[in-house]
């Protein structure tokens, strides 16, 4: 999965699956835009990637639930690295704060990112999108996972004729499987999965669904 020189945008915060994806992208030569809400954490991850020889920039997404803020992120990516070829929307929803916060931090954030980036990818005639659908035990997280999957499949169908692929990694948030979820995301975005779109790779494990 050689990705040398390709521009990748990773949304989801500079930890967990998103951080693992950033590191894997950097190891394979991609140019990485790290997008998150905490300036210090974003900066630390970008410094780590640069220290290891990667080209990386950090973008703080202030007000992540706002369409204008997400459009500003897209313009920042264009200015810093150029047109993105890969988009990873790896938002893991908040587990506290009730229904609305969980949905906003998972499903709404994913929708805003797809809305901001995918049409521009379609205009260029190519792009690979990977989203993260959480599998949880509470109703809100379950709703986010189902919604992210359906939304991603909708975008896959809508933009398939424009050369944009969109796939999902289904994942139960567990530290032991972070790298598994990240590698699945990397695979789906790479040329090795060039014929795959509207597909879900289940890294949650069958037992976690019972």
Short mmCIF file of N, CA and C in Angstrom, two decimals, residues 31-186:
data_model
loop_
_atom_site.label_atom_id
_atom_site.label_comp_id
_atom_site.label_asym_id
_atom_site.label_seq_id
_atom_site.Cartn_x
_atom_site.Cartn_y
_atom_site.Cartn_z
N UNK A 31 1.18 12.59 2.54
CA UNK A 31 1.21 13.93 3.14
C UNK A 31 -0.08 14.08 3.94
N UNK A 32 0.04 14.33 5.23
CA UNK A 32 -1.09 14.14 6.15
C UNK A 32 -1.55 15.46 6.75
N UNK A 33 -2.86 15.71 6.68
CA UNK A 33 -3.50 16.80 7.40
C UNK A 33 -4.22 16.21 8.59
N UNK A 34 -3.76 16.57 9.79
CA UNK A 34 -4.35 16.08 11.03
C UNK A 34 -5.37 17.11 11.50
N UNK A 35 -6.62 16.70 11.60
CA UNK A 35 -7.70 17.63 11.97
C UNK A 35 -8.30 17.19 13.30
N UNK A 36 -8.34 18.10 14.25
CA UNK A 36 -8.91 17.79 15.56
C UNK A 36 -9.32 19.05 16.29
N UNK A 37 -9.93 18.88 17.44
CA UNK A 37 -10.46 20.02 18.17
C UNK A 37 -9.52 20.58 19.22
N UNK A 38 -8.49 19.84 19.58
CA UNK A 38 -7.57 20.28 20.63
C UNK A 38 -6.23 20.67 20.02
N UNK A 39 -5.90 21.94 20.10
CA UNK A 39 -4.71 22.46 19.42
C UNK A 39 -3.42 21.80 19.92
N UNK A 40 -3.30 21.62 21.23
CA UNK A 40 -2.09 21.04 21.79
C UNK A 40 -1.89 19.61 21.33
N UNK A 41 -2.95 18.80 21.38
CA UNK A 41 -2.84 17.40 20.97
C UNK A 41 -2.56 17.26 19.49
N UNK A 42 -3.22 18.09 18.69
CA UNK A 42 -2.96 18.08 17.25
C UNK A 42 -1.50 18.42 16.98
N UNK A 43 -1.00 19.46 17.65
CA UNK A 43 0.38 19.87 17.46
C UNK A 43 1.38 18.80 17.85
N UNK A 44 1.10 18.09 18.94
CA UNK A 44 2.00 17.02 19.39
C UNK A 44 2.09 15.91 18.35
N UNK A 45 0.94 15.52 17.79
CA UNK A 45 0.96 14.45 16.79
C UNK A 45 1.67 14.91 15.52
N UNK A 46 1.41 16.13 15.09
CA UNK A 46 2.09 16.65 13.89
C UNK A 46 3.60 16.69 14.11
N UNK A 47 4.03 17.13 15.29
CA UNK A 47 5.46 17.16 15.59
C UNK A 47 6.06 15.76 15.53
N UNK A 48 5.33 14.77 16.04
CA UNK A 48 5.81 13.39 15.99
C UNK A 48 5.97 12.91 14.55
N UNK A 49 4.97 13.18 13.73
CA UNK A 49 5.03 12.75 12.33
C UNK A 49 6.19 13.42 11.60
N UNK A 50 6.37 14.72 11.84
CA UNK A 50 7.46 15.44 11.20
C UNK A 50 8.82 14.94 11.68
N UNK A 51 8.92 14.64 12.96
CA UNK A 51 10.17 14.13 13.52
C UNK A 51 10.58 12.83 12.82
N UNK A 52 9.58 12.06 12.41
CA UNK A 52 9.84 10.79 11.72
C UNK A 52 9.94 10.95 10.21
N UNK A 53 10.02 12.20 9.75
CA UNK A 53 10.30 12.45 8.34
C UNK A 53 9.10 12.68 7.45
N UNK A 54 7.91 12.74 8.02
CA UNK A 54 6.71 12.89 7.20
C UNK A 54 6.39 14.36 6.98
N UNK A 55 5.65 14.63 5.92
CA UNK A 55 5.10 15.96 5.69
C UNK A 55 3.70 15.97 6.30
N UNK A 56 3.51 16.80 7.31
CA UNK A 56 2.23 16.82 8.02
C UNK A 56 1.91 18.23 8.47
N UNK A 57 0.61 18.54 8.49
CA UNK A 57 0.14 19.82 8.99
C UNK A 57 -1.00 19.55 9.97
N UNK A 58 -1.19 20.46 10.91
CA UNK A 58 -2.28 20.34 11.86
C UNK A 58 -3.31 21.43 11.64
N UNK A 59 -4.55 21.06 11.71
CA UNK A 59 -5.65 22.01 11.54
C UNK A 59 -6.63 21.82 12.68
N UNK A 60 -6.87 22.88 13.41
CA UNK A 60 -7.80 22.82 14.53
C UNK A 60 -9.19 23.15 14.02
N UNK A 61 -10.12 22.21 14.21
CA UNK A 61 -11.49 22.37 13.74
C UNK A 61 -12.32 22.96 14.86
N UNK A 62 -12.30 24.27 14.98
CA UNK A 62 -13.08 24.93 16.02
C UNK A 62 -14.56 24.84 15.66
N UNK A 63 -15.37 24.48 16.63
CA UNK A 63 -16.80 24.37 16.36
C UNK A 63 -17.10 23.29 15.35
N UNK A 64 -16.71 22.05 15.66
CA UNK A 64 -16.81 20.95 14.71
C UNK A 64 -18.21 20.65 14.21
N UNK A 65 -19.24 21.18 14.91
CA UNK A 65 -20.60 20.91 14.47
C UNK A 65 -21.15 21.96 13.55
N UNK A 66 -20.27 22.72 12.93
CA UNK A 66 -20.68 23.84 12.11
C UNK A 66 -20.19 23.65 10.68
N UNK A 67 -21.08 23.79 9.70
CA UNK A 67 -20.72 23.56 8.30
C UNK A 67 -19.68 24.56 7.82
N UNK A 68 -19.79 25.80 8.26
CA UNK A 68 -18.83 26.82 7.85
C UNK A 68 -17.43 26.49 8.37
N UNK A 69 -17.36 25.99 9.61
CA UNK A 69 -16.07 25.62 10.18
C UNK A 69 -15.44 24.47 9.40
N UNK A 70 -16.25 23.49 8.99
CA UNK A 70 -15.72 22.37 8.23
C UNK A 70 -15.26 22.82 6.84
N UNK A 71 -15.96 23.77 6.25
CA UNK A 71 -15.54 24.31 4.96
C UNK A 71 -14.22 25.05 5.10
N UNK A 72 -14.04 25.72 6.24
CA UNK A 72 -12.78 26.41 6.52
C UNK A 72 -11.64 25.40 6.62
N UNK A 73 -11.92 24.24 7.22
CA UNK A 73 -10.92 23.18 7.30
C UNK A 73 -10.50 22.75 5.90
N UNK A 74 -11.48 22.58 5.02
CA UNK A 74 -11.17 22.16 3.64
C UNK A 74 -10.28 23.19 2.95
N UNK A 75 -10.58 24.45 3.11
CA UNK A 75 -9.75 25.50 2.49
C UNK A 75 -8.34 25.50 3.06
N UNK A 76 -8.22 25.23 4.35
CA UNK A 76 -6.90 25.15 4.98
C UNK A 76 -6.09 24.00 4.39
N UNK A 77 -6.74 22.86 4.19
CA UNK A 77 -6.05 21.71 3.59
C UNK A 77 -5.58 22.05 2.19
N UNK A 78 -6.44 22.67 1.41
CA UNK A 78 -6.07 23.05 0.05
C UNK A 78 -4.87 23.99 0.04
N UNK A 79 -4.87 24.94 0.98
CA UNK A 79 -3.78 25.90 1.04
C UNK A 79 -2.48 25.30 1.52
N UNK A 80 -2.55 24.34 2.44
CA UNK A 80 -1.35 23.76 3.04
C UNK A 80 -0.75 22.62 2.22
N UNK A 81 -1.63 21.74 1.69
CA UNK A 81 -1.14 20.52 1.05
C UNK A 81 -1.63 20.33 -0.38
N UNK A 82 -2.72 20.99 -0.74
CA UNK A 82 -3.32 20.77 -2.05
C UNK A 82 -4.57 19.92 -1.94
N UNK A 83 -5.12 19.53 -3.08
CA UNK A 83 -6.37 18.78 -3.12
C UNK A 83 -6.21 17.40 -2.49
N UNK A 84 -7.05 17.05 -1.52
CA UNK A 84 -6.92 15.74 -0.88
C UNK A 84 -7.40 14.61 -1.78
N UNK A 85 -6.70 13.48 -1.72
CA UNK A 85 -7.07 12.29 -2.47
C UNK A 85 -7.70 11.23 -1.57
N UNK A 86 -7.46 11.36 -0.27
CA UNK A 86 -8.01 10.42 0.70
C UNK A 86 -8.61 11.20 1.86
N UNK A 87 -9.78 10.75 2.30
CA UNK A 87 -10.45 11.37 3.44
C UNK A 87 -10.82 10.29 4.44
N UNK A 88 -10.32 10.44 5.66
CA UNK A 88 -10.65 9.51 6.75
C UNK A 88 -11.48 10.28 7.78
N UNK A 89 -12.73 9.88 7.93
CA UNK A 89 -13.60 10.51 8.92
C UNK A 89 -13.77 9.51 10.05
N UNK A 90 -12.96 9.66 11.07
CA UNK A 90 -12.85 8.64 12.12
C UNK A 90 -13.35 9.19 13.45
N UNK A 91 -14.48 9.85 13.39
CA UNK A 91 -15.05 10.46 14.59
C UNK A 91 -15.64 9.38 15.49
N UNK A 92 -15.09 9.27 16.69
CA UNK A 92 -15.63 8.34 17.69
C UNK A 92 -16.53 9.16 18.61
N UNK A 93 -17.80 8.87 18.68
CA UNK A 93 -18.73 9.74 19.41
C UNK A 93 -18.47 9.80 20.91
N UNK A 94 -18.85 10.93 21.47
CA UNK A 94 -18.74 11.10 22.92
C UNK A 94 -19.61 10.08 23.63
N UNK A 95 -19.10 9.53 24.72
CA UNK A 95 -19.86 8.51 25.44
C UNK A 95 -20.62 9.10 26.62
N UNK A 96 -20.40 10.38 26.88
CA UNK A 96 -21.15 11.07 27.93
C UNK A 96 -21.83 12.29 27.34
N UNK A 97 -22.88 12.76 28.01
CA UNK A 97 -23.55 13.96 27.53
C UNK A 97 -24.89 13.71 26.91
N UNK A 98 -25.31 12.45 26.85
CA UNK A 98 -26.64 12.17 26.36
C UNK A 98 -26.73 11.96 24.85
N UNK A 99 -27.95 11.73 24.41
CA UNK A 99 -28.24 11.41 23.01
C UNK A 99 -27.71 12.44 22.04
N UNK A 100 -28.06 13.72 22.26
CA UNK A 100 -27.73 14.74 21.28
C UNK A 100 -26.23 14.91 21.09
N UNK A 101 -25.49 14.90 22.20
CA UNK A 101 -24.04 15.06 22.07
C UNK A 101 -23.42 13.88 21.35
N UNK A 102 -23.89 12.69 21.65
CA UNK A 102 -23.36 11.50 20.98
C UNK A 102 -23.61 11.54 19.48
N UNK A 103 -24.82 11.89 19.10
CA UNK A 103 -25.17 11.97 17.68
C UNK A 103 -24.40 13.08 16.98
N UNK A 104 -24.28 14.23 17.63
CA UNK A 104 -23.56 15.35 17.03
C UNK A 104 -22.09 15.04 16.83
N UNK A 105 -21.46 14.42 17.82
CA UNK A 105 -20.03 14.16 17.75
C UNK A 105 -19.69 12.99 16.84
N UNK A 106 -20.66 12.16 16.52
CA UNK A 106 -20.41 11.02 15.64
C UNK A 106 -21.03 11.18 14.27
N UNK A 107 -22.36 11.19 14.21
CA UNK A 107 -23.05 11.21 12.92
C UNK A 107 -23.01 12.58 12.26
N UNK A 108 -23.35 13.63 13.00
CA UNK A 108 -23.37 14.97 12.40
C UNK A 108 -21.98 15.38 11.94
N UNK A 109 -20.96 15.10 12.75
CA UNK A 109 -19.59 15.43 12.36
C UNK A 109 -19.19 14.72 11.07
N UNK A 110 -19.61 13.46 10.93
CA UNK A 110 -19.30 12.71 9.72
C UNK A 110 -20.00 13.33 8.51
N UNK A 111 -21.28 13.67 8.67
CA UNK A 111 -22.02 14.28 7.57
C UNK A 111 -21.36 15.58 7.11
N UNK A 112 -20.96 16.43 8.05
CA UNK A 112 -20.36 17.72 7.70
C UNK A 112 -19.05 17.53 6.94
N UNK A 113 -18.27 16.53 7.34
CA UNK A 113 -17.01 16.27 6.65
C UNK A 113 -17.25 15.77 5.23
N UNK A 114 -18.18 14.84 5.07
CA UNK A 114 -18.49 14.34 3.73
C UNK A 114 -19.02 15.46 2.85
N UNK A 115 -19.88 16.26 3.41
CA UNK A 115 -20.47 17.38 2.67
C UNK A 115 -19.41 18.37 2.21
N UNK A 116 -18.40 18.59 3.03
CA UNK A 116 -17.36 19.56 2.70
C UNK A 116 -16.35 19.05 1.68
N UNK A 117 -15.98 17.75 1.78
CA UNK A 117 -14.86 17.25 0.99
C UNK A 117 -15.24 16.44 -0.26
N UNK A 118 -16.30 15.65 -0.18
CA UNK A 118 -16.57 14.71 -1.28
C UNK A 118 -16.91 15.38 -2.60
N UNK A 119 -17.75 16.43 -2.65
CA UNK A 119 -18.03 17.06 -3.94
C UNK A 119 -16.77 17.57 -4.64
N UNK A 120 -15.81 18.09 -3.88
CA UNK A 120 -14.56 18.56 -4.48
C UNK A 120 -13.75 17.39 -5.04
N UNK A 121 -13.77 16.25 -4.35
CA UNK A 121 -13.11 15.06 -4.87
C UNK A 121 -13.75 14.63 -6.18
N UNK A 122 -15.08 14.69 -6.22
CA UNK A 122 -15.80 14.30 -7.42
C UNK A 122 -15.43 15.20 -8.61
N UNK A 123 -15.23 16.46 -8.34
CA UNK A 123 -14.83 17.39 -9.40
C UNK A 123 -13.47 17.02 -9.98
N UNK A 124 -12.59 16.50 -9.14
CA UNK A 124 -11.27 16.11 -9.62
C UNK A 124 -11.27 14.73 -10.27
N UNK A 125 -12.37 13.99 -10.09
CA UNK A 125 -12.53 12.70 -10.74
C UNK A 125 -11.99 11.50 -10.00
N UNK A 126 -11.58 11.70 -8.74
CA UNK A 126 -11.05 10.56 -7.97
C UNK A 126 -11.03 10.91 -6.50
N UNK A 127 -11.10 9.86 -5.68
CA UNK A 127 -11.01 10.06 -4.24
C UNK A 127 -11.42 8.80 -3.50
N UNK A 128 -10.87 8.64 -2.30
CA UNK A 128 -11.22 7.50 -1.46
C UNK A 128 -11.60 8.02 -0.08
N UNK A 129 -12.76 7.59 0.39
CA UNK A 129 -13.29 8.03 1.68
C UNK A 129 -13.48 6.81 2.57
N UNK A 130 -13.08 6.94 3.84
CA UNK A 130 -13.31 5.88 4.82
C UNK A 130 -13.90 6.51 6.07
N UNK A 131 -15.00 5.94 6.56
CA UNK A 131 -15.62 6.42 7.78
C UNK A 131 -15.56 5.33 8.85
N UNK A 132 -15.77 5.75 10.09
CA UNK A 132 -15.74 4.83 11.22
C UNK A 132 -17.13 4.75 11.84
N UNK A 133 -17.71 3.54 11.84
CA UNK A 133 -19.03 3.32 12.41
C UNK A 133 -18.88 2.56 13.72
N UNK A 134 -19.14 3.21 14.86
CA UNK A 134 -18.96 2.54 16.14
C UNK A 134 -20.05 1.52 16.42
N UNK A 135 -19.67 0.46 17.10
CA UNK A 135 -20.62 -0.52 17.60
C UNK A 135 -20.61 -0.39 19.12
N UNK A 136 -21.74 -0.04 19.72
CA UNK A 136 -21.79 0.17 21.15
C UNK A 136 -22.96 -0.55 21.80
N UNK A 137 -23.03 -0.43 23.10
CA UNK A 137 -24.11 -1.09 23.85
C UNK A 137 -25.24 -0.14 24.19
N UNK A 138 -25.05 1.15 23.96
CA UNK A 138 -26.10 2.11 24.27
C UNK A 138 -26.83 2.52 23.00
N UNK A 139 -28.08 2.96 23.09
CA UNK A 139 -28.88 3.28 21.91
C UNK A 139 -28.27 4.38 21.04
N UNK A 140 -27.69 5.41 21.66
CA UNK A 140 -27.17 6.53 20.88
C UNK A 140 -25.99 6.10 20.01
N UNK A 141 -25.05 5.34 20.59
CA UNK A 141 -23.90 4.87 19.81
C UNK A 141 -24.34 3.92 18.71
N UNK A 142 -25.30 3.07 19.01
CA UNK A 142 -25.85 2.18 17.98
C UNK A 142 -26.46 2.97 16.84
N UNK A 143 -27.18 4.03 17.17
CA UNK A 143 -27.79 4.88 16.14
C UNK A 143 -26.73 5.56 15.30
N UNK A 144 -25.65 6.03 15.94
CA UNK A 144 -24.56 6.67 15.20
C UNK A 144 -23.92 5.67 14.24
N UNK A 145 -23.65 4.46 14.72
CA UNK A 145 -23.03 3.46 13.85
C UNK A 145 -23.87 3.14 12.63
N UNK A 146 -25.17 2.94 12.85
CA UNK A 146 -26.05 2.67 11.72
C UNK A 146 -26.17 3.85 10.79
N UNK A 147 -26.23 5.05 11.37
CA UNK A 147 -26.36 6.25 10.54
C UNK A 147 -25.12 6.51 9.71
N UNK A 148 -23.95 6.35 10.30
CA UNK A 148 -22.70 6.55 9.56
C UNK A 148 -22.59 5.56 8.41
N UNK A 149 -22.96 4.31 8.66
CA UNK A 149 -22.92 3.30 7.60
C UNK A 149 -23.85 3.66 6.45
N UNK A 150 -25.09 4.01 6.77
CA UNK A 150 -26.07 4.36 5.73
C UNK A 150 -25.65 5.61 4.98
N UNK A 151 -25.13 6.60 5.70
CA UNK A 151 -24.71 7.85 5.08
C UNK A 151 -23.54 7.62 4.13
N UNK A 152 -22.59 6.81 4.55
CA UNK A 152 -21.43 6.52 3.71
C UNK A 152 -21.84 5.78 2.44
N UNK A 153 -22.75 4.82 2.58
CA UNK A 153 -23.24 4.10 1.41
C UNK A 153 -23.99 5.02 0.46
N UNK A 154 -24.72 5.98 1.03
CA UNK A 154 -25.42 6.97 0.20
C UNK A 154 -24.42 7.77 -0.64
N UNK A 155 -23.35 8.23 -0.01
CA UNK A 155 -22.34 9.00 -0.75
C UNK A 155 -21.61 8.12 -1.76
N UNK A 156 -21.41 6.85 -1.42
CA UNK A 156 -20.76 5.94 -2.37
C UNK A 156 -21.58 5.80 -3.64
N UNK A 157 -22.89 5.64 -3.48
CA UNK A 157 -23.76 5.52 -4.66
C UNK A 157 -23.84 6.84 -5.42
N UNK A 158 -23.92 7.93 -4.69
CA UNK A 158 -24.11 9.24 -5.30
C UNK A 158 -22.91 9.67 -6.15
N UNK A 159 -21.71 9.30 -5.72
CA UNK A 159 -20.51 9.80 -6.38
C UNK A 159 -19.68 8.72 -7.07
N UNK A 160 -20.22 7.52 -7.18
CA UNK A 160 -19.47 6.43 -7.81
C UNK A 160 -19.08 6.76 -9.25
N UNK A 161 -19.99 7.36 -9.98
CA UNK A 161 -19.70 7.66 -11.39
C UNK A 161 -18.68 8.78 -11.55
N UNK A 162 -18.35 9.45 -10.46
CA UNK A 162 -17.35 10.51 -10.50
C UNK A 162 -16.00 10.03 -9.97
N UNK A 163 -15.86 8.74 -9.76
CA UNK A 163 -14.57 8.18 -9.36
C UNK A 163 -14.27 8.22 -7.87
N UNK A 164 -15.28 8.51 -7.06
CA UNK A 164 -15.07 8.56 -5.62
C UNK A 164 -15.59 7.28 -4.97
N UNK A 165 -14.74 6.63 -4.18
CA UNK A 165 -15.14 5.45 -3.43
C UNK A 165 -15.37 5.83 -1.97
N UNK A 166 -16.32 5.18 -1.33
CA UNK A 166 -16.59 5.44 0.09
C UNK A 166 -16.91 4.13 0.79
N UNK A 167 -16.16 3.83 1.85
CA UNK A 167 -16.32 2.58 2.58
C UNK A 167 -16.30 2.84 4.09
N UNK A 168 -16.69 1.81 4.84
CA UNK A 168 -16.88 1.95 6.28
C UNK A 168 -16.06 0.90 7.02
N UNK A 169 -15.50 1.31 8.15
CA UNK A 169 -14.93 0.37 9.11
C UNK A 169 -15.86 0.35 10.32
N UNK A 170 -16.41 -0.82 10.62
CA UNK A 170 -17.27 -0.99 11.79
C UNK A 170 -16.40 -1.47 12.94
N UNK A 171 -16.49 -0.76 14.09
CA UNK A 171 -15.50 -0.98 15.14
C UNK A 171 -16.09 -0.78 16.52
N UNK A 172 -15.78 -1.67 17.43
CA UNK A 172 -16.10 -1.49 18.85
C UNK A 172 -14.92 -0.81 19.51
N UNK A 173 -15.11 0.38 20.06
CA UNK A 173 -13.99 1.11 20.67
C UNK A 173 -13.31 0.33 21.79
N UNK A 174 -12.17 -0.26 21.45
CA UNK A 174 -11.35 -1.00 22.42
C UNK A 174 -9.89 -0.76 22.07
N UNK A 175 -9.08 -0.47 23.07
CA UNK A 175 -7.67 -0.15 22.84
C UNK A 175 -6.95 -1.29 22.12
N UNK A 176 -7.33 -2.53 22.41
CA UNK A 176 -6.64 -3.68 21.83
C UNK A 176 -6.84 -3.80 20.32
N UNK A 177 -7.86 -3.15 19.79
CA UNK A 177 -8.16 -3.31 18.36
C UNK A 177 -7.97 -2.01 17.58
N UNK A 178 -7.34 -1.01 18.18
CA UNK A 178 -7.13 0.26 17.49
C UNK A 178 -6.34 0.07 16.20
N UNK A 179 -5.22 -0.64 16.26
CA UNK A 179 -4.40 -0.83 15.07
C UNK A 179 -5.12 -1.66 14.01
N UNK A 180 -5.95 -2.61 14.43
CA UNK A 180 -6.73 -3.39 13.47
C UNK A 180 -7.68 -2.48 12.69
N UNK A 181 -8.38 -1.60 13.41
CA UNK A 181 -9.31 -0.69 12.75
C UNK A 181 -8.57 0.27 11.84
N UNK A 182 -7.41 0.75 12.28
CA UNK A 182 -6.63 1.68 11.47
C UNK A 182 -6.13 1.02 10.19
N UNK A 183 -5.64 -0.22 10.31
CA UNK A 183 -5.13 -0.91 9.12
C UNK A 183 -6.27 -1.20 8.13
N UNK A 184 -7.45 -1.53 8.65
CA UNK A 184 -8.60 -1.73 7.78
C UNK A 184 -8.95 -0.46 7.02
N UNK A 185 -8.89 0.67 7.73
CA UNK A 185 -9.17 1.95 7.08
C UNK A 185 -8.15 2.26 6.00
N UNK A 186 -6.89 2.00 6.30
CA UNK A 186 -5.82 2.25 5.32
C UNK A 186 -6.01 1.39 4.08
#
